[in-house]
JSON list of C-alpha atoms in Angstrom, two decimals:
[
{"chain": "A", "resi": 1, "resn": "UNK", "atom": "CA", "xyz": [-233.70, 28.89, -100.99]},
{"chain": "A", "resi": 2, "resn": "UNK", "atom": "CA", "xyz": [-232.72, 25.67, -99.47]},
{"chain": "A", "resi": 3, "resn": "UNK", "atom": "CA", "xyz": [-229.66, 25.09, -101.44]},
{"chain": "A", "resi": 4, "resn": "UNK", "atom": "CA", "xyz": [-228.45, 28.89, -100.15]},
{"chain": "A", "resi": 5, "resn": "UNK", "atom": "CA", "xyz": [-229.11, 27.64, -96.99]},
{"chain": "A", "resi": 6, "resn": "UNK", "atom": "CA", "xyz": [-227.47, 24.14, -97.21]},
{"chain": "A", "resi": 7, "resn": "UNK", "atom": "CA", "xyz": [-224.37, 26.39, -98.52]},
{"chain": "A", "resi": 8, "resn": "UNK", "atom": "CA", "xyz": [-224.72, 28.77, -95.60]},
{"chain": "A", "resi": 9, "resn": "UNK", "atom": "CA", "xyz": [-224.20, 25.80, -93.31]},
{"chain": "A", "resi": 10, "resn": "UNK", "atom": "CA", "xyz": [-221.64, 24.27, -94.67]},
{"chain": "A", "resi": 11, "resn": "UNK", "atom": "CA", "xyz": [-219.38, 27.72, -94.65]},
{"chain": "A", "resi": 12, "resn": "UNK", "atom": "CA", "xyz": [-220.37, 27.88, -90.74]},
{"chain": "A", "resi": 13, "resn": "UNK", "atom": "CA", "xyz": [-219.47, 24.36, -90.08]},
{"chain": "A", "resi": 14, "resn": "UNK", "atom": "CA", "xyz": [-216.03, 25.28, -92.20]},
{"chain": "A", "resi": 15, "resn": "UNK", "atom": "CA", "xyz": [-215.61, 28.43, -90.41]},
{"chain": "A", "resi": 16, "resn": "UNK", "atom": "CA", "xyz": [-216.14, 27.38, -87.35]},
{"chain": "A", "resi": 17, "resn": "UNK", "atom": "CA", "xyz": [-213.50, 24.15, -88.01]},
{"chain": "A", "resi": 18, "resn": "UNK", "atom": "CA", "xyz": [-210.93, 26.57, -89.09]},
{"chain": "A", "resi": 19, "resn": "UNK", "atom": "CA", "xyz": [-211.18, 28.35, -85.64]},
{"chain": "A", "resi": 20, "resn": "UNK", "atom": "CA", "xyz": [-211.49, 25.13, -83.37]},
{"chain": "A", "resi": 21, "resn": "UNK", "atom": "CA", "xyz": [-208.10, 24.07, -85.44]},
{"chain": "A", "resi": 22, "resn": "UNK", "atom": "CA", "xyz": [-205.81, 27.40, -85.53]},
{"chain": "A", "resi": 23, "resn": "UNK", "atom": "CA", "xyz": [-206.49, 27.15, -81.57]},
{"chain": "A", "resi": 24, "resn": "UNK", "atom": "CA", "xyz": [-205.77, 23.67, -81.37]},
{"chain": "A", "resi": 25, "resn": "UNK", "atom": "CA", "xyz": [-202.53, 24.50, -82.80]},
{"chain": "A", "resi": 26, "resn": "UNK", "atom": "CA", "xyz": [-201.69, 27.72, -80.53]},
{"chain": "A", "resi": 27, "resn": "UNK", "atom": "CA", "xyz": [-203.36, 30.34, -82.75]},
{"chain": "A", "resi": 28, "resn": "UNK", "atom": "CA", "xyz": [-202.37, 32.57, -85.97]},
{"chain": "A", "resi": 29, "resn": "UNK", "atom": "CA", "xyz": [-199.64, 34.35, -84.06]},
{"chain": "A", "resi": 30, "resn": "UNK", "atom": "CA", "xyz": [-197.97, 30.49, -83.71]},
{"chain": "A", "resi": 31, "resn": "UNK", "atom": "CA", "xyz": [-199.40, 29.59, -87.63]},
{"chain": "A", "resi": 32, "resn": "UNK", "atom": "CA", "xyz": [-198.40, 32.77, -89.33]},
{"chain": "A", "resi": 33, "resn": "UNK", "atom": "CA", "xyz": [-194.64, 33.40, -87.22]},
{"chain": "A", "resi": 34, "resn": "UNK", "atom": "CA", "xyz": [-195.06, 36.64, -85.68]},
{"chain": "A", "resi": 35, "resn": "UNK", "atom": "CA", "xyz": [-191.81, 37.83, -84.41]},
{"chain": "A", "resi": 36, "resn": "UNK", "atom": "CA", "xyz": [-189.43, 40.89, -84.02]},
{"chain": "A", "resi": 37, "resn": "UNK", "atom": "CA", "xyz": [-186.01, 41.88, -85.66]},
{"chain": "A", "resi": 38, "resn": "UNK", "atom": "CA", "xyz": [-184.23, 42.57, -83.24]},
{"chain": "A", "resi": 39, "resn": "UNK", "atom": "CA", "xyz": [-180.09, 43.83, -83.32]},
{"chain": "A", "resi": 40, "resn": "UNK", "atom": "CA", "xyz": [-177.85, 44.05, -80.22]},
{"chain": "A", "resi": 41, "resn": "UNK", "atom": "CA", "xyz": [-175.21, 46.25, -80.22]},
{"chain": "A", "resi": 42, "resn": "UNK", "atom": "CA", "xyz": [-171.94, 46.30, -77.42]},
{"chain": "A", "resi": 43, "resn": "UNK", "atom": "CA", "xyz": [-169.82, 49.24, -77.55]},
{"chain": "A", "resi": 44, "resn": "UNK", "atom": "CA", "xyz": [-166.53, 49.95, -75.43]},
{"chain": "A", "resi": 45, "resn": "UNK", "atom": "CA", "xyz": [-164.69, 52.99, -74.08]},
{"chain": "A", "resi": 46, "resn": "UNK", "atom": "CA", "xyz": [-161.79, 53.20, -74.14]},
{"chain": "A", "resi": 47, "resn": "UNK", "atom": "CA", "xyz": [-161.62, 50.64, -77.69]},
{"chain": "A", "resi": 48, "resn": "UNK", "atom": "CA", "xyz": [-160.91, 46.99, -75.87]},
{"chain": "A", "resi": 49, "resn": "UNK", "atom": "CA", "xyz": [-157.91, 44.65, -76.92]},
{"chain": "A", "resi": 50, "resn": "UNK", "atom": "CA", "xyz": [-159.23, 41.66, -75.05]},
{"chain": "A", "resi": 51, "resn": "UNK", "atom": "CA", "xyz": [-162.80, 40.28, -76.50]},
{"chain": "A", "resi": 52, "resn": "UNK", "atom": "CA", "xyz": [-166.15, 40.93, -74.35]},
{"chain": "A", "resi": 53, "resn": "UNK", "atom": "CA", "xyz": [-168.00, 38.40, -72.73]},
{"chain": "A", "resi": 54, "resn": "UNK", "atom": "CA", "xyz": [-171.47, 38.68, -74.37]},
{"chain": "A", "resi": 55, "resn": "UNK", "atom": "CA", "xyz": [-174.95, 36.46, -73.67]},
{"chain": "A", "resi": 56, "resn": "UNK", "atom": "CA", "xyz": [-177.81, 37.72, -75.87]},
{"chain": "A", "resi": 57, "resn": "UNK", "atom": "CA", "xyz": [-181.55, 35.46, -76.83]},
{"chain": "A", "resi": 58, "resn": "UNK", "atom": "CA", "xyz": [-182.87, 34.80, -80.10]},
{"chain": "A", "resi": 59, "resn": "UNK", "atom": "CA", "xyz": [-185.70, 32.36, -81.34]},
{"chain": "A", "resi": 60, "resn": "UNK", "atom": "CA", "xyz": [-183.97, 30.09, -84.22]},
{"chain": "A", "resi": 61, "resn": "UNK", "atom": "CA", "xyz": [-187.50, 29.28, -85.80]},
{"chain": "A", "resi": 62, "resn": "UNK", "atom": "CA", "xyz": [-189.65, 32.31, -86.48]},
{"chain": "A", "resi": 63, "resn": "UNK", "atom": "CA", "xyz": [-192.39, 30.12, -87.19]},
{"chain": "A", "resi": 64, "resn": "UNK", "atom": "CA", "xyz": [-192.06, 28.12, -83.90]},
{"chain": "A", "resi": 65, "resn": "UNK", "atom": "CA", "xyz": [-193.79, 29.40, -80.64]},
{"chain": "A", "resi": 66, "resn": "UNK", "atom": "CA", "xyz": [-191.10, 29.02, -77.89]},
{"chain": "A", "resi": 67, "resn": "UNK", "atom": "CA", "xyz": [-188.44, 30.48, -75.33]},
{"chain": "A", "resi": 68, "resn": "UNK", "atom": "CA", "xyz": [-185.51, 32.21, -76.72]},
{"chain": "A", "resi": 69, "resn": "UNK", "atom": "CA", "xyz": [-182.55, 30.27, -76.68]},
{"chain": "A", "resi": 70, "resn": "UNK", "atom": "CA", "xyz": [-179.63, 31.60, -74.94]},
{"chain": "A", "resi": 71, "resn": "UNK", "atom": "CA", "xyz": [-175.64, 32.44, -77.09]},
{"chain": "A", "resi": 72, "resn": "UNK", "atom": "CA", "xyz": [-173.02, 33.09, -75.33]},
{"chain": "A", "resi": 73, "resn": "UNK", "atom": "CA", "xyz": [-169.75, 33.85, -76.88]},
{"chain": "A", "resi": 74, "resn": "UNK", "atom": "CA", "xyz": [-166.43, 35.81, -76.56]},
{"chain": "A", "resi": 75, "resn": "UNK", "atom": "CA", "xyz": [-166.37, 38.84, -78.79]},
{"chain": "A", "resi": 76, "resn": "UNK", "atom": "CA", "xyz": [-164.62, 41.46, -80.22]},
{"chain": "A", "resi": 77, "resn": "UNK", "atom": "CA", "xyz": [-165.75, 45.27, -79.78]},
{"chain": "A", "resi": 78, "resn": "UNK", "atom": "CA", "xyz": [-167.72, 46.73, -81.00]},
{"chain": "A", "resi": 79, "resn": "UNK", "atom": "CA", "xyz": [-170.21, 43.83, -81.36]},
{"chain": "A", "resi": 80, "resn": "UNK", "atom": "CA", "xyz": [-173.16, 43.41, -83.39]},
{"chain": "A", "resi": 81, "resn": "UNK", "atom": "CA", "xyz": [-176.05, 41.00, -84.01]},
{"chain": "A", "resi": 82, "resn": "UNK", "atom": "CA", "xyz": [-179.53, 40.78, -85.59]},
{"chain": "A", "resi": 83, "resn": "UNK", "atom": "CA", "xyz": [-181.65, 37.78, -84.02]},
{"chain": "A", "resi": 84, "resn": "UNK", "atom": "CA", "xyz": [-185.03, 37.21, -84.65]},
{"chain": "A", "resi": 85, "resn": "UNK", "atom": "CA", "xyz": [-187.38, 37.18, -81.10]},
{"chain": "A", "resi": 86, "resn": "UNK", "atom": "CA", "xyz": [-190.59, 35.71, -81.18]},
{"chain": "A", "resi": 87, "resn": "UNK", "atom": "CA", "xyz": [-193.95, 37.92, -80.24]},
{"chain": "A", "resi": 88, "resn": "UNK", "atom": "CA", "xyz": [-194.26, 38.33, -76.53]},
{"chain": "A", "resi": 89, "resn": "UNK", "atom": "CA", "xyz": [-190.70, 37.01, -75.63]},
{"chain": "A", "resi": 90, "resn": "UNK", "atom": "CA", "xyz": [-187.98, 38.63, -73.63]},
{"chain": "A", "resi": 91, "resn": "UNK", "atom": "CA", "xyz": [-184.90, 40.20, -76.36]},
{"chain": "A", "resi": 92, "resn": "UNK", "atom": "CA", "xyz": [-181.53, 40.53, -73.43]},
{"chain": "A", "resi": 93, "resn": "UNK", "atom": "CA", "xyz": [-178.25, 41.08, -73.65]},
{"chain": "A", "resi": 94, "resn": "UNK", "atom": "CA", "xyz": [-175.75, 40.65, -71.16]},
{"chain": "A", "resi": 95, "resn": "UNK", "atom": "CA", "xyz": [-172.10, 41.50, -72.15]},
{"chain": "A", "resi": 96, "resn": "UNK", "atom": "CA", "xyz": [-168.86, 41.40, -69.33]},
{"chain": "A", "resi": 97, "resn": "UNK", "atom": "CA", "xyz": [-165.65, 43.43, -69.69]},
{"chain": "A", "resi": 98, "resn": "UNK", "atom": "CA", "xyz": [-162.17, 41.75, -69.93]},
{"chain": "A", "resi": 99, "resn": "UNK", "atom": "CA", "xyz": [-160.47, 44.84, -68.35]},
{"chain": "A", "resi": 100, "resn": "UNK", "atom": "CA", "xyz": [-161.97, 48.01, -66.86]},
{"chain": "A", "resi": 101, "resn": "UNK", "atom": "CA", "xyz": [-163.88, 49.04, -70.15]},
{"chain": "A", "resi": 102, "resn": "UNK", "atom": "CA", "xyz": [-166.89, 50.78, -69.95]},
{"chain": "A", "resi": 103, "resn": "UNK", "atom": "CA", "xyz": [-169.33, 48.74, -71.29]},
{"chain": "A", "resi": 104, "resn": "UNK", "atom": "CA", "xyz": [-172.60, 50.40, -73.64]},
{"chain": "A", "resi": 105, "resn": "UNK", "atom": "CA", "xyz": [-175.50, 48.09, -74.23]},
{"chain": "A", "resi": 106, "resn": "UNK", "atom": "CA", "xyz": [-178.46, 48.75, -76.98]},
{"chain": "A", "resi": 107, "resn": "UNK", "atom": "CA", "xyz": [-181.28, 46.45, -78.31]},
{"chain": "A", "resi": 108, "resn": "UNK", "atom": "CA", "xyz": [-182.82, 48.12, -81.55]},
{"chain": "A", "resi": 109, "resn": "UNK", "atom": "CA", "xyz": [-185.53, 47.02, -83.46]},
{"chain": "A", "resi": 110, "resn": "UNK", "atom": "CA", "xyz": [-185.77, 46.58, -87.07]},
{"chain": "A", "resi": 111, "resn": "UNK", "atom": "CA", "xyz": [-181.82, 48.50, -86.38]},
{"chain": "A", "resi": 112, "resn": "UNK", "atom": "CA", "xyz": [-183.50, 51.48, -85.62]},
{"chain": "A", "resi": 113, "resn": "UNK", "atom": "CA", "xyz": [-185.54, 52.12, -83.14]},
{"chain": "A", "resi": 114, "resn": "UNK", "atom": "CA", "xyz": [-183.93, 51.49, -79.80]},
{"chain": "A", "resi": 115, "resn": "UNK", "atom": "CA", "xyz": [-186.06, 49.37, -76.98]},
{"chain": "A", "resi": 116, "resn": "UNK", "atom": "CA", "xyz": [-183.53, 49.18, -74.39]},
{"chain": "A", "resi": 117, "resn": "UNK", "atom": "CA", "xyz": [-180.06, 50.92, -73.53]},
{"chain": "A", "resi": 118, "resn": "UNK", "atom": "CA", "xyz": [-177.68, 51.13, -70.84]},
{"chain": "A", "resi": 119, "resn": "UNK", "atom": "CA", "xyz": [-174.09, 51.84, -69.35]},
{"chain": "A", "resi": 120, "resn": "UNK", "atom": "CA", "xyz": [-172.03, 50.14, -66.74]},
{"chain": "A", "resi": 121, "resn": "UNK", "atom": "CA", "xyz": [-169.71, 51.45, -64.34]},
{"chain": "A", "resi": 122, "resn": "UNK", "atom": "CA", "xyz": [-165.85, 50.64, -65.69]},
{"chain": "A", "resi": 123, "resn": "UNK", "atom": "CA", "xyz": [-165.18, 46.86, -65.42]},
{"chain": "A", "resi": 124, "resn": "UNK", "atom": "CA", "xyz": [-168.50, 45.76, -64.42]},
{"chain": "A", "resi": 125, "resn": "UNK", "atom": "CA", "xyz": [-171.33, 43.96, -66.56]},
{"chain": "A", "resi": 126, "resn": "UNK", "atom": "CA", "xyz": [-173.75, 45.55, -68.93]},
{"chain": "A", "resi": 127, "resn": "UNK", "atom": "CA", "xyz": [-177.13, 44.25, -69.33]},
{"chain": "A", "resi": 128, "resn": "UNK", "atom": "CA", "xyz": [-180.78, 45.59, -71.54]},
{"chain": "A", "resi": 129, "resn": "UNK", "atom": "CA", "xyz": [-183.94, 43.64, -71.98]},
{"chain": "A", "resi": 130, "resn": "UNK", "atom": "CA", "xyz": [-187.19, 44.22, -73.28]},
{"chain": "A", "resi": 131, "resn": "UNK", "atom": "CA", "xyz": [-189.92, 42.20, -73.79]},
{"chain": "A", "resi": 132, "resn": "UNK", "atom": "CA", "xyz": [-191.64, 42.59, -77.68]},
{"chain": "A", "resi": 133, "resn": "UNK", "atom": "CA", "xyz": [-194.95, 42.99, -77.83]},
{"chain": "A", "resi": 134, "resn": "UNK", "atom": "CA", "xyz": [-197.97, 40.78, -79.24]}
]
């Protein structure tokens, strides 16, 4: 009987450890690298010759716990990319005409199920966001 108990104490002390340290070090979300597949899509009407201005966030390090880091690049159209986005951070896309295009934004996740659209009025700026959940 007191060797169960002797055992019993030692798991709680363990237990107990493993908790005090998985907080210490931002909690399993942070340990185990929660974090969303995420593609953006840009479309254009009528098809554009020049390339599209286009901002978008990702997270580099699925298994590190911070802001999205922010791309921005001249593209062709239609344009395309699958970022990772960490759990509880903002996915956005931002992408500027070179001519009077009308400009389609999407954010999909997993390349399926879409989180965030919109349209801009010919020659402006398109922009989605959405924020992945926890």
């Amino acid at each position: 009987m007191k060797t169960l108990a002797v055992v019993l104490g030692v798991l709680v002390v363990l237990g107990g450890g493993t908790v005090v340290l998985v907080n210490q070090f931002g909690g399993w979300n942070t340990l185990i690298g929660k974090a969303w597949a995420i593609t953006y899509e840009v479309t254009t009407q009528p098809a554009a010759a020049a390339p599209v201005q286009v901002e978008f966030t990702e997270n580099p390090d699925r298994n590190k716990k911070e802001s999205p880091h922010v791309i921005s690049k001249a593209a062709a159209a239609p344009f395309t990319s699958e970022v990772i986005i960490n759990a509880g951070e903002k996915a956005e896309i931002t992408a500027t005409p070179g001519g009077d295009q009308v400009l389609t934004c999407r954010i999909l996740l997993d390349g399926v199920k879409e989180l965030a659209s919109a349209t801009a009025a010919p020659g402006q700026k398109v922009s989605c966001t959405t924020v992945t959940s926890t």
